[in-house]
Short mmCIF file of C-alpha atoms in Angstrom, two decimals:
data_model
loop_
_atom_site.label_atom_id
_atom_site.label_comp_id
_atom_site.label_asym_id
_atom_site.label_seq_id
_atom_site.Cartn_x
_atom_site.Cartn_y
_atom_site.Cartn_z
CA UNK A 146 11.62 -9.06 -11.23
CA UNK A 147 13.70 -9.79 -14.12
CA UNK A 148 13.03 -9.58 -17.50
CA UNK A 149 12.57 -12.43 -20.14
CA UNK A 150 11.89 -12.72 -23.68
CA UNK A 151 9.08 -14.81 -23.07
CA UNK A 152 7.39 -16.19 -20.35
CA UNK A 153 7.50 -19.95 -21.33
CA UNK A 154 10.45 -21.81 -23.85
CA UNK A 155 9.18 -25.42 -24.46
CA UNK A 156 11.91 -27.51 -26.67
CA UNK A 157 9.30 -29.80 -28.67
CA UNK A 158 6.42 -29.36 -30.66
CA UNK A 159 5.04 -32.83 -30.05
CA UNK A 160 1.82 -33.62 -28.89
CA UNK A 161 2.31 -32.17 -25.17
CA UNK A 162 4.59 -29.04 -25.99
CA UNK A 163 2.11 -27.89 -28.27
CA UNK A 164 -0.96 -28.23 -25.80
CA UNK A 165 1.32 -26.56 -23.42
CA UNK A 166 2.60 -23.78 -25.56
CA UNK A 167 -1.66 -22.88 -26.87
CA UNK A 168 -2.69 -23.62 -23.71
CA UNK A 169 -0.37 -21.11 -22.12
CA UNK A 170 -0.29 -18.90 -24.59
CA UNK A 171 -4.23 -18.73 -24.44
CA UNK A 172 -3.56 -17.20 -20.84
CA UNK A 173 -1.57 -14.54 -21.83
CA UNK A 174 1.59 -16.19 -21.59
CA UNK A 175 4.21 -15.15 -24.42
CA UNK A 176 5.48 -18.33 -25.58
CA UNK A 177 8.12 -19.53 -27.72
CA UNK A 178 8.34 -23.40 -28.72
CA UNK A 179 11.60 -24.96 -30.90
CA UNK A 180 10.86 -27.67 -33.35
CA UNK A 181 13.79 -28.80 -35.54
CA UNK A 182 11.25 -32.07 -36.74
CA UNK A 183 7.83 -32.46 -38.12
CA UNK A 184 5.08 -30.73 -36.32
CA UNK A 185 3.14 -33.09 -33.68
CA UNK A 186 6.07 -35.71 -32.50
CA UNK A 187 6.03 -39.63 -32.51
CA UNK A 188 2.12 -39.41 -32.66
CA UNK A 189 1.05 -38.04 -35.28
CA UNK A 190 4.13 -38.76 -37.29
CA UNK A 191 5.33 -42.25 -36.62
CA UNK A 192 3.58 -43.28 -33.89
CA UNK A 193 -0.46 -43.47 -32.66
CA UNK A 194 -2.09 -41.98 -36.25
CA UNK A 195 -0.20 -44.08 -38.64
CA UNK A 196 -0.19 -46.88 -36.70
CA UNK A 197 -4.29 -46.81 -36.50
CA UNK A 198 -4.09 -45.80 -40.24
CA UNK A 199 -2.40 -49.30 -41.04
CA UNK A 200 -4.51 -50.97 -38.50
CA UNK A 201 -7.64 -49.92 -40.64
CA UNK A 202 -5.92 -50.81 -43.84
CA UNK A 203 -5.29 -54.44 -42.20
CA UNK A 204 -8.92 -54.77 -40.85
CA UNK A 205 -9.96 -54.82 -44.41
CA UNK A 206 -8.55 -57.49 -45.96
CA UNK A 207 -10.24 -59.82 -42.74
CA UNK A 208 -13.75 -57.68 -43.26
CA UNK A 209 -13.43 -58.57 -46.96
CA UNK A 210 -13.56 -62.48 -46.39
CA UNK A 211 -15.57 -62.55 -43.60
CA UNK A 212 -18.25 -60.95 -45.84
CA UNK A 213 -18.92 -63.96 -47.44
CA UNK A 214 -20.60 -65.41 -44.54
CA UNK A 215 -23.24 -62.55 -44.83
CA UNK A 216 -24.08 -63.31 -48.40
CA UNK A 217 -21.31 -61.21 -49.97
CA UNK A 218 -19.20 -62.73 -53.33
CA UNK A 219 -16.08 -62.16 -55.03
CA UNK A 220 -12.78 -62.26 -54.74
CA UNK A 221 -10.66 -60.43 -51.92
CA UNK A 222 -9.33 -57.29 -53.13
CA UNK A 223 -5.71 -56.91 -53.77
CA UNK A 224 -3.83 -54.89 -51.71
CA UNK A 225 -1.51 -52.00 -52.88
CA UNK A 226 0.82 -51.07 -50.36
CA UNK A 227 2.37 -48.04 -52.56
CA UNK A 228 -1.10 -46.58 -52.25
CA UNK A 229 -1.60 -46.87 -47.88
CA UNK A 230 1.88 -45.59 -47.53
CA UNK A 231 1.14 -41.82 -50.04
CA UNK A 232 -2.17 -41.67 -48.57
CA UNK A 233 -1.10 -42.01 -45.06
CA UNK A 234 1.78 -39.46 -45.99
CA UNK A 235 -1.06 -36.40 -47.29
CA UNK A 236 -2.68 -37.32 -44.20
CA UNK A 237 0.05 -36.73 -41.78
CA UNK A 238 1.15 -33.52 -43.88
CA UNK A 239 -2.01 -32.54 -43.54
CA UNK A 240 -2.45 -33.00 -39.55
CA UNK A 241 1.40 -31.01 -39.47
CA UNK A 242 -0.04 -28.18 -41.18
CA UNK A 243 -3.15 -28.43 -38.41
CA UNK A 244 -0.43 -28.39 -35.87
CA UNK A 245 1.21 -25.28 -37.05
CA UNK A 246 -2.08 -23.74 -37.61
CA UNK A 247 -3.18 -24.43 -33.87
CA UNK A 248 0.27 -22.89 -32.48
CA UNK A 249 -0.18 -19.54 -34.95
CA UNK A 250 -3.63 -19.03 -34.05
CA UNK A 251 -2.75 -18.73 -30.34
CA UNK A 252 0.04 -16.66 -30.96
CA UNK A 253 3.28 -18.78 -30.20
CA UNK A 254 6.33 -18.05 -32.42
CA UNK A 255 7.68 -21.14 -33.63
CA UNK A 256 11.24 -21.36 -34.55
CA UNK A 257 12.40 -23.93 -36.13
CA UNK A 258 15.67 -25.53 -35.03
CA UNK A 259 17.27 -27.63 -32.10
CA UNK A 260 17.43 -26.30 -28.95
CA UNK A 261 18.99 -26.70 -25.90
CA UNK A 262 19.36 -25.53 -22.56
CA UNK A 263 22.28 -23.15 -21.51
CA UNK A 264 20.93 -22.41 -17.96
CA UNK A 265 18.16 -21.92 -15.89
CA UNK A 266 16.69 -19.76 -17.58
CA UNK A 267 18.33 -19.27 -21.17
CA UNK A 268 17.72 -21.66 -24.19
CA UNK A 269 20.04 -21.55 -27.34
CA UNK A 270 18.23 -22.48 -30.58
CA UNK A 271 20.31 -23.61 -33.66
CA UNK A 272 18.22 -22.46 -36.49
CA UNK A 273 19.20 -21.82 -40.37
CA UNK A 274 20.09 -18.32 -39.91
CA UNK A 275 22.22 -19.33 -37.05
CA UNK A 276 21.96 -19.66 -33.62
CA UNK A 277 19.68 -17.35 -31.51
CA UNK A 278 19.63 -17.09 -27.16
CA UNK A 279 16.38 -16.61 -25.93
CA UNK A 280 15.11 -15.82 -22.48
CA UNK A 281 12.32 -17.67 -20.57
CA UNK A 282 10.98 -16.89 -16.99
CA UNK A 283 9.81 -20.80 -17.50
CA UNK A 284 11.67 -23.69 -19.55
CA UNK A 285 9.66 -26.53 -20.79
CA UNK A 286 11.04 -30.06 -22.11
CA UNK A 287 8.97 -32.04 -23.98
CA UNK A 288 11.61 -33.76 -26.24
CA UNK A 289 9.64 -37.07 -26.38
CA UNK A 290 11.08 -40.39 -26.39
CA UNK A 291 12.75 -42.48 -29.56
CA UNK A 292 13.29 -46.38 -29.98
CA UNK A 293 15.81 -48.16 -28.20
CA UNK A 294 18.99 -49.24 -30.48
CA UNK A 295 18.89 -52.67 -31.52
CA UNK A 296 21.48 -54.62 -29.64
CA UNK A 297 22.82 -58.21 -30.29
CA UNK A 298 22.88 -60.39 -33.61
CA UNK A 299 21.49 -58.74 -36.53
CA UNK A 300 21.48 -55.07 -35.14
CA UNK A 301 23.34 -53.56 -38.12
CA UNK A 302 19.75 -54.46 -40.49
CA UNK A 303 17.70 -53.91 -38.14
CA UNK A 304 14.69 -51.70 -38.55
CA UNK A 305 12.95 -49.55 -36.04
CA UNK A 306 9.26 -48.57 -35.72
CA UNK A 307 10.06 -45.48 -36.92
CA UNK A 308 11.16 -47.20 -40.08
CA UNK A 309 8.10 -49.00 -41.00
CA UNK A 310 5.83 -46.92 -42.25
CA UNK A 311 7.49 -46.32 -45.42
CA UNK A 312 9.49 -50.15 -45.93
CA UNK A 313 10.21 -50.65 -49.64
CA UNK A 314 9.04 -53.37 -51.09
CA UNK A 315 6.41 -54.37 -48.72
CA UNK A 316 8.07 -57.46 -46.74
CA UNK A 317 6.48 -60.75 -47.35
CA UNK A 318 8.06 -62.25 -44.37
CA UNK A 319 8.32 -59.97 -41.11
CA UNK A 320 10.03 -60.63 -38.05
CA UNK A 321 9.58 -58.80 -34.78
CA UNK A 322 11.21 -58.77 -32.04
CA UNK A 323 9.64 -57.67 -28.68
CA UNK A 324 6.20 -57.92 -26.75
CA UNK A 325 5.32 -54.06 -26.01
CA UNK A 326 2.60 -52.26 -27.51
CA UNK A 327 4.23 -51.52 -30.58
CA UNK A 328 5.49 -54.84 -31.07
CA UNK A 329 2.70 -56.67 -31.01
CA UNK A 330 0.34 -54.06 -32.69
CA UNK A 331 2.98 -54.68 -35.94
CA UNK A 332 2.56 -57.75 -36.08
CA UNK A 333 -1.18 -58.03 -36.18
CA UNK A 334 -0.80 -55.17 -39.07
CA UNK A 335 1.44 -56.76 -41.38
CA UNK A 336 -0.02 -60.07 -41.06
CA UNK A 337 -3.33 -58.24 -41.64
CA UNK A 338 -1.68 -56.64 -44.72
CA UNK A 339 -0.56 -60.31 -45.94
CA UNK A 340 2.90 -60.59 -44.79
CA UNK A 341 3.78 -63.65 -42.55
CA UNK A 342 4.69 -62.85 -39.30
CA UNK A 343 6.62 -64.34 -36.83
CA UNK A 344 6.90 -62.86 -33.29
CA UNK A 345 9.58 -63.47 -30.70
CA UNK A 346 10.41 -62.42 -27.40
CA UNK A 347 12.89 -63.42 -25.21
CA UNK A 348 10.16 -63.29 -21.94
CA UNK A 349 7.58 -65.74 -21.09
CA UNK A 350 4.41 -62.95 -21.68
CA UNK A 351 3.73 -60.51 -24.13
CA UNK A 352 2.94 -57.02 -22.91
CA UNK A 353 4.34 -56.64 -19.68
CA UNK A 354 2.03 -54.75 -16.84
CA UNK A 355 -0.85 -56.40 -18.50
CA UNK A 356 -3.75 -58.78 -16.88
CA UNK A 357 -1.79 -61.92 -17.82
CA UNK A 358 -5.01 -63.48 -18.71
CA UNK A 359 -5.75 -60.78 -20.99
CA UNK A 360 -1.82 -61.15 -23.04
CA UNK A 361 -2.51 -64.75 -23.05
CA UNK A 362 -5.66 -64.77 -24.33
CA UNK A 363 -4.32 -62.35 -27.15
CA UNK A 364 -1.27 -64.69 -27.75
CA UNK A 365 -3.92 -67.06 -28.68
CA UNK A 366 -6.49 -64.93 -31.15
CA UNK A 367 -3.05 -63.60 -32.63
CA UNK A 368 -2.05 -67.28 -33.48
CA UNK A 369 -5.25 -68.09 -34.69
CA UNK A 370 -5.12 -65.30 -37.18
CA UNK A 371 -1.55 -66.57 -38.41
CA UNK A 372 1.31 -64.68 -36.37
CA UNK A 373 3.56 -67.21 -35.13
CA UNK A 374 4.89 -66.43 -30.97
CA UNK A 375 8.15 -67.98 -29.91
CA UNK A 376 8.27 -67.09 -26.20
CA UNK A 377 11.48 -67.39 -23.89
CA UNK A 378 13.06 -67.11 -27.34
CA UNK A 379 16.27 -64.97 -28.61
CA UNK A 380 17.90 -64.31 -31.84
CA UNK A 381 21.07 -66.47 -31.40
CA UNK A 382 22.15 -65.25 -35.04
CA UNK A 383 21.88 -63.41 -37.94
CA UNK A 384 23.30 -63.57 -41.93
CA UNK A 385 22.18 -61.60 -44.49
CA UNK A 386 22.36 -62.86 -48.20
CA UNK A 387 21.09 -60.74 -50.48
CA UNK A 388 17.99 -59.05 -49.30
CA UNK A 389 16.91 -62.14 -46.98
CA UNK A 390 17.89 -62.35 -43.31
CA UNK A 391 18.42 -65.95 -42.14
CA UNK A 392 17.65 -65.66 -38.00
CA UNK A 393 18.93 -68.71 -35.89
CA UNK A 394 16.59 -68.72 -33.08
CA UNK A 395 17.79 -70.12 -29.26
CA UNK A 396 14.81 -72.22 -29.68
CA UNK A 397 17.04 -73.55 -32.55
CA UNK A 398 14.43 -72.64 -35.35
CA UNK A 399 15.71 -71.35 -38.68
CA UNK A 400 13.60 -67.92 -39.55
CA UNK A 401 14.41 -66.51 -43.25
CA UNK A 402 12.43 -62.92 -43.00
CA UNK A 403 12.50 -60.12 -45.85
CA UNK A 404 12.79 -57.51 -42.84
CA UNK A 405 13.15 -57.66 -38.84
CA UNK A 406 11.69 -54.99 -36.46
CA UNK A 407 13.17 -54.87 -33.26
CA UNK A 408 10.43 -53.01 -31.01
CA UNK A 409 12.29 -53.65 -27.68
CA UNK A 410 11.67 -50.21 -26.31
CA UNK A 411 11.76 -46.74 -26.29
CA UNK A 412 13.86 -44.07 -24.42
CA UNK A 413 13.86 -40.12 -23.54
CA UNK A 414 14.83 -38.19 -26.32
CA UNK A 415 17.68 -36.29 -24.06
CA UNK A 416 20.21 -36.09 -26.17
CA UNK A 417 22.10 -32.87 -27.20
CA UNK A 418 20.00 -31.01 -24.35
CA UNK A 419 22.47 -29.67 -22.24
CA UNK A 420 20.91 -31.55 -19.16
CA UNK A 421 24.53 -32.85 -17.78
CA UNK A 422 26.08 -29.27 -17.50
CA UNK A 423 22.81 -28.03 -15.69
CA UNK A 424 23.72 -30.70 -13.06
CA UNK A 425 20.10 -32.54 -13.67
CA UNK A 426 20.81 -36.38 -13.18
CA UNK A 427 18.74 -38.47 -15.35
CA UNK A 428 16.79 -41.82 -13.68
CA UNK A 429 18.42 -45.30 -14.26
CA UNK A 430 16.15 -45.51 -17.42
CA UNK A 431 17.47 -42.42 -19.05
CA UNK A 432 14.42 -40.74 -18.16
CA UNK A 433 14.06 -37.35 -16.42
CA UNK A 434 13.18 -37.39 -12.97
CA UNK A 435 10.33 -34.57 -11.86
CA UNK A 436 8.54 -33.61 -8.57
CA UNK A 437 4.40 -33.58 -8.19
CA UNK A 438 4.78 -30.12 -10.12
CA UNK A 439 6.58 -31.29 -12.97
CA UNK A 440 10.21 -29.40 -12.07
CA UNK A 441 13.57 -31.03 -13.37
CA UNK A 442 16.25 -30.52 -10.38
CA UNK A 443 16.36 -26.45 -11.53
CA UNK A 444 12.83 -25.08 -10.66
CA UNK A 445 12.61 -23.09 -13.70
CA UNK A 446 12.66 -26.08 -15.91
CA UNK A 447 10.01 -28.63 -16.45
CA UNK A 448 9.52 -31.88 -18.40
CA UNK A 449 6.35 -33.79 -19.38
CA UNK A 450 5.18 -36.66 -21.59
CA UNK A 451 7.33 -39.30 -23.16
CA UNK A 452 10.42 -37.70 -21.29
CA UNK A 453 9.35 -38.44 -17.59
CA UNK A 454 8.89 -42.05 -17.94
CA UNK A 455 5.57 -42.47 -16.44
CA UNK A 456 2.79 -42.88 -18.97
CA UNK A 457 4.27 -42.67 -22.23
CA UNK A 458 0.61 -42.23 -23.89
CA UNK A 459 -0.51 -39.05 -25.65
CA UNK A 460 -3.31 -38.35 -23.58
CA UNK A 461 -1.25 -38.70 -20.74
CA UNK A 462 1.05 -35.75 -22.18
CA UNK A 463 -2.02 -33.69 -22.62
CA UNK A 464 -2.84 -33.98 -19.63
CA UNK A 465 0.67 -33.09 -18.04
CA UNK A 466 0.66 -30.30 -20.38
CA UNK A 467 -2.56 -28.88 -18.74
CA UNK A 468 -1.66 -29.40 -15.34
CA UNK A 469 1.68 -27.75 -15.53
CA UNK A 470 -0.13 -24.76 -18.07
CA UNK A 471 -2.43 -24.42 -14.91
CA UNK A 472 0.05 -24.40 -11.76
CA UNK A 473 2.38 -22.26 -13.65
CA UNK A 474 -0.27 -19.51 -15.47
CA UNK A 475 -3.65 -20.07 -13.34
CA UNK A 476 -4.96 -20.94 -10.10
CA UNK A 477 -3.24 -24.34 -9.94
CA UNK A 478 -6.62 -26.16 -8.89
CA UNK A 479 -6.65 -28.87 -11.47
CA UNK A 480 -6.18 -32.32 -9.65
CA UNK A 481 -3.20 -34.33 -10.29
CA UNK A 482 -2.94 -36.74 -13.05
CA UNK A 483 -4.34 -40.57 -11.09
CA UNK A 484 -1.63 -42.82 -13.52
CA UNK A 485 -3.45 -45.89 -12.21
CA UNK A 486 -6.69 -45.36 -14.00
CA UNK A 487 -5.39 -44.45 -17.30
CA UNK A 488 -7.42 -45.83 -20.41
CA UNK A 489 -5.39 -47.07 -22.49
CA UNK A 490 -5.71 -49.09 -25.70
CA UNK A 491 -3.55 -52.20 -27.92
CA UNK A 492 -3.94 -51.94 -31.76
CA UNK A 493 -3.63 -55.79 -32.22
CA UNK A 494 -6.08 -57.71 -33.84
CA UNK A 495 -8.26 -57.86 -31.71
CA UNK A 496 -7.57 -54.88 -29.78
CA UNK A 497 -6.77 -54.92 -26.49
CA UNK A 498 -8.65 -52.00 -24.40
CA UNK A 499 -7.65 -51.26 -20.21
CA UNK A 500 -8.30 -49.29 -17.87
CA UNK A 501 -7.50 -49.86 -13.72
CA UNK A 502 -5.55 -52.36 -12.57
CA UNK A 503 -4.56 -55.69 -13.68
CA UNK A 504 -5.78 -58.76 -11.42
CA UNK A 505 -2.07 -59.33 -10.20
CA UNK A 506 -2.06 -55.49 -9.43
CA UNK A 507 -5.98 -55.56 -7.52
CA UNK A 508 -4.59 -58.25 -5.78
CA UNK A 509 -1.59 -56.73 -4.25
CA UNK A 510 -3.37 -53.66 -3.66
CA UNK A 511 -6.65 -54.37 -2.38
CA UNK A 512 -6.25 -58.25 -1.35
CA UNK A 513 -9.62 -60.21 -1.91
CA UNK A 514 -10.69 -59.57 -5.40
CA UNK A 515 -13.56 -60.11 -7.15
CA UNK A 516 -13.27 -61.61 -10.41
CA UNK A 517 -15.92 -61.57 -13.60
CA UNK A 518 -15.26 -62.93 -16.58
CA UNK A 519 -17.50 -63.07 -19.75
CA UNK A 520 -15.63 -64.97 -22.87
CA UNK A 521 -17.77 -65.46 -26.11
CA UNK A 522 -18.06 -65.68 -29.85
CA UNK A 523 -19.04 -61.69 -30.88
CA UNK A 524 -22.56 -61.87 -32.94
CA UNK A 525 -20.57 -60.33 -35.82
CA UNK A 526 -18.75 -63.75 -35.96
CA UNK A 527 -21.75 -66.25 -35.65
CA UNK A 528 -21.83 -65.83 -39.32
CA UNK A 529 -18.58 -64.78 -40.46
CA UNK A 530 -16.96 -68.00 -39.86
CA UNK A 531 -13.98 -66.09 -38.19
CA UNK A 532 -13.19 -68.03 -34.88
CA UNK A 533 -12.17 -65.42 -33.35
CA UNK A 534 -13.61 -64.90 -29.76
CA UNK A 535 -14.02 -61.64 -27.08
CA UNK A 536 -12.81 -61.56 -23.37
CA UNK A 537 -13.94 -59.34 -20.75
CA UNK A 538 -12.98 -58.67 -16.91
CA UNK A 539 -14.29 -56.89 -14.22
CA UNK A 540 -12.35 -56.96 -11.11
CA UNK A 541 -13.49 -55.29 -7.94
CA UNK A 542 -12.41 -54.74 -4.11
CA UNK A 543 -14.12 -57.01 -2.21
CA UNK A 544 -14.50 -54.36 0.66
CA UNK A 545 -15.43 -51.10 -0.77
CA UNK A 546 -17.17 -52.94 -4.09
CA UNK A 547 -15.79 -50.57 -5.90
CA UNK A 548 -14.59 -51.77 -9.49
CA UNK A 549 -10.71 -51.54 -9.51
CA UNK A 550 -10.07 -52.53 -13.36
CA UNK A 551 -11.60 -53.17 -16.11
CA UNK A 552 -10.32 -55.24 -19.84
CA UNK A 553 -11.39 -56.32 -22.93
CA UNK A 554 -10.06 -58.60 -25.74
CA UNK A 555 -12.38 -57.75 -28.69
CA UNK A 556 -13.49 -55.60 -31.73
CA UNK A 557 -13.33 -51.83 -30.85
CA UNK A 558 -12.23 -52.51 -27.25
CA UNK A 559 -10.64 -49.22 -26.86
CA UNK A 560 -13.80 -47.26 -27.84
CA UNK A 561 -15.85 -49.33 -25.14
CA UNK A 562 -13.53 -48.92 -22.63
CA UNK A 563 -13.21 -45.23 -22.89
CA UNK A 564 -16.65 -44.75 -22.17
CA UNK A 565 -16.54 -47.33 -18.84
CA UNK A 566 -13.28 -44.83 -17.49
CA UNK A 567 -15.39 -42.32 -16.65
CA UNK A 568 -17.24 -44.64 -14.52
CA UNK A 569 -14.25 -45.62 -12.69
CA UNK A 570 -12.86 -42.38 -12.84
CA UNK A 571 -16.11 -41.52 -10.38
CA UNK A 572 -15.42 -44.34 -8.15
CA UNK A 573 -18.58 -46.44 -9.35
CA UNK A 574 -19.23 -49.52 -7.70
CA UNK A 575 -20.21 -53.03 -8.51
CA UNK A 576 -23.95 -52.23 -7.43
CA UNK A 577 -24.12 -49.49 -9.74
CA UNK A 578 -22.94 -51.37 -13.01
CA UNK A 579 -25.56 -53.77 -12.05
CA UNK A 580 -28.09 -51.39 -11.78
CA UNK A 581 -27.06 -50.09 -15.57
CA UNK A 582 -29.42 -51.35 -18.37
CA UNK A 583 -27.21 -52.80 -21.31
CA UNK A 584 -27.41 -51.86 -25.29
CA UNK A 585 -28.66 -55.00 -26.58
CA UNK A 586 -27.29 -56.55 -29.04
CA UNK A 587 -24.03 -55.28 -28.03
CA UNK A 588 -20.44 -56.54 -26.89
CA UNK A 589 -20.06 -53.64 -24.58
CA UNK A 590 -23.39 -54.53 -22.44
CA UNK A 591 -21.42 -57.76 -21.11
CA UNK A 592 -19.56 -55.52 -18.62
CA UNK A 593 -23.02 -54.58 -16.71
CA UNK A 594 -24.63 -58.09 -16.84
CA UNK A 595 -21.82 -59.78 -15.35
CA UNK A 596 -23.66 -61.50 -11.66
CA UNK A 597 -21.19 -64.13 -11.10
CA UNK A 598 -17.74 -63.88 -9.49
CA UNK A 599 -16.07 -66.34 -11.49
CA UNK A 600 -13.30 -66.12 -8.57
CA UNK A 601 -12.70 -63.94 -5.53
CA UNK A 602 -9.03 -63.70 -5.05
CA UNK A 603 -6.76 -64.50 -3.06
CA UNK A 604 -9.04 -67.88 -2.13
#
């Protein structure tokens, strides 16, 4: 057998590579892991912490005057954006430290650099002393993804989401452009934060892959709150005078905006990792194709998480990382990762939480379909004055009645639904949510008092 400097390389100290490389490492594996950025990738840097971070510091402002309803007086507080942005910055320093902590105390050697891949089984490693060649029996890529270039009118200003974290001044007019995850959960922040907000998107639905009842219903809570939506829209053109941007929509609307956000998408970070001269073929998207075991086209190299295109989520990298970690350095028993009943959650306000399939999806899978539906004011709001309102949907195969999906429109829809995965995740039925006693008074206890289809689909 031949001999290797280590037994596992991974190229990225994001949230996967770093569960791989303690996880492994924690076996007995000697593991090496390249970072040339900040310790714990998009998520913890510019991605799923901050974001939640700023989606706090927007809830606040709302809880503030919806207070008043419950007796409370005053004015609204005023909102310093200098302070969120250094206190979110400790924060994130302090979760990079955590990260490097986490990788020590297993015993990976970190070297910091960029990497890439010479061949199968040798990985070259810029770092400041110069470059060093290291070994592996096992390669692991888990490079992450990074947002898509803007394209079209107005590209050259345009910001990223990696950008807005840190914006200086704060803009009082934002626009965004796109209908993903990211770009909707910006706009609920900043318009939470005060800014106003317009939205556009060239498609006729936010958040593609969603229930469509569920984006809709969001389109219309997000409008109530103040974001203006221009669907089946484009920017048709941009000038810049000064430090205002004056966007010509197709709609023919004139938008003047302190700062525009295009959040049209996100690609592999594959770049500059020798993939091409290794023969490996990326997928139309740019991502990297893998088999059930997580292997590239060369056997000896693997890829997880953002990279692979399939669930670019952070548990869903965790979970990659522990399947791989198992099938490589134990008994390879763990199950494969089920992608179609990943929780999953949207930072808007309100928050969108899913998990299962949409009812399109139930439909085309299982045919008839039950439907339940539960919308309603939240108790919170009876005396809040806030209009806004709470959808739920249960959706279940008519043969088996076993409950396909699940979603919520609502306050703290992610933390209900991640309790309700578990059920699905053990194949519950609709009997046995039935036959659960709800929390009373709660939102969450909707989901087992539900009795009436409101539709069975197809008719």
């Amino acid at each position: 057998m031949a001999n290797f400097d280590c037994d596992l390389f991974v190229i990225g100290a994001g949230s996967g590579g770093v569960r791989a490389s303690r996880m492994a490492a924690q076996r007995g594996a000697r593991v090496v892991v390249a970072e040339a950025g900040a310790l714990g990738g998009t998520c913890v840097n510019v991605g799923c912490i901050p974001k939640k971070l700023y989606s706090y510091a927007a809830h606040y402002g709302e809880m503030a005057e919806q207070s008043h309803g419950f007796g409370w007086r005053g004015d609204k507080p005023v909102f310093d954006w200098s302070v969120l942005k250094q206190r979110r910055a400790v924060e994130i320093k302090r979760l990079n430290g955590v990260y490097e902590g986490l990788l020590g105390g297993a015993g990976v050697q970190l070297l910091r650099g960029w990497a890439k891949v010479v061949d199968a089984h040798t990985v070259a490693v810029e770092c400041e002393g110069g470059e060093q060649r290291l070994t592996a029996r096992h390669i692991l890529l888990a490079t992450g993804g990074q947002p898509t270039p803007a394209q079209g009118p107005g590209a050259e200003w345009a910001l990223s989401s990696d950008d807005m974290f840190d914006l200086e001044p704060f803009p009082k007019r934002l626009l965004v452009v796109g209908a993903g995850y990211i770009a909707c959960e910006f706009a609920s922040i900043f318009q939470g934060l005060g800014a106003e907000v317009t939205l556009v998107h060239r498609g006729p639905q936010l958040l593609r892959g969603f229930d469509k009842e569920v984006a809709n219903f969001l389109i219309a809570e997000m409008r109530k709150k103040g974001v203006t939506v221009h669907l089946e829209t484009t920017l048709a053109s941009v000038e810049k005078q000064g430090d205002v941007q004056r966007v010509g929509l197709s709609n023919g609307q004139l938008i003047e905006a302190d700062a525009v956000l295009h959040a049209t998408g996100r690609r592999a970070r594959t770049d500059g990792l020798g993939l091409a001269e290794l023969g490996i073929t990326l997928n139309a998207d740019g991502s990297l194709p893998v088999n059930a075991q997580l292997q590239t086209q060369v056997p000896s190299i693997h890829a997880l998480g953002d990279l692979i295109g399939r669930k670019a989520l952070t548990p869903v990298a965790l979970a990659e990382a522990m399947y791989l970690v198992d099938h490589l350095f134990g008994a390879a028993q763990r199950e494969p990762i089920d992608y179609d009943l990943v929780p999953t959650a949207v930072f808007t306000h309100p928050n969108i939480g899913t998990v299962g399939l949409s009812e399109e999806a139930a439909r085309d899978k299982h045919g008839r379909v039950r439907v339940y539906r539960a919308e309603f004011k939240a108790l919170q709001h009876t005396l809040s004055e806030s209009t806004e309102r709470t959808l739920m949907k249960l959706l279940v195969d008519d043969a088996s009645d076993r409950v396909v999906g699940m979603h919520m429109v609502g306050a703290d829809a992610g933390e209900v639904i991640q309790g309700f995965a578990v059920a699905l995740q053990g194949g519950l039925t609709k009997a046995v949510f039935d036959r659960t006693l709800g929390i009373h008074p709660t939102g969450a206890e909707e989901f087992v008092t539900m009795r009436e289809a409101l539709r069975v689909t197809p008719a």
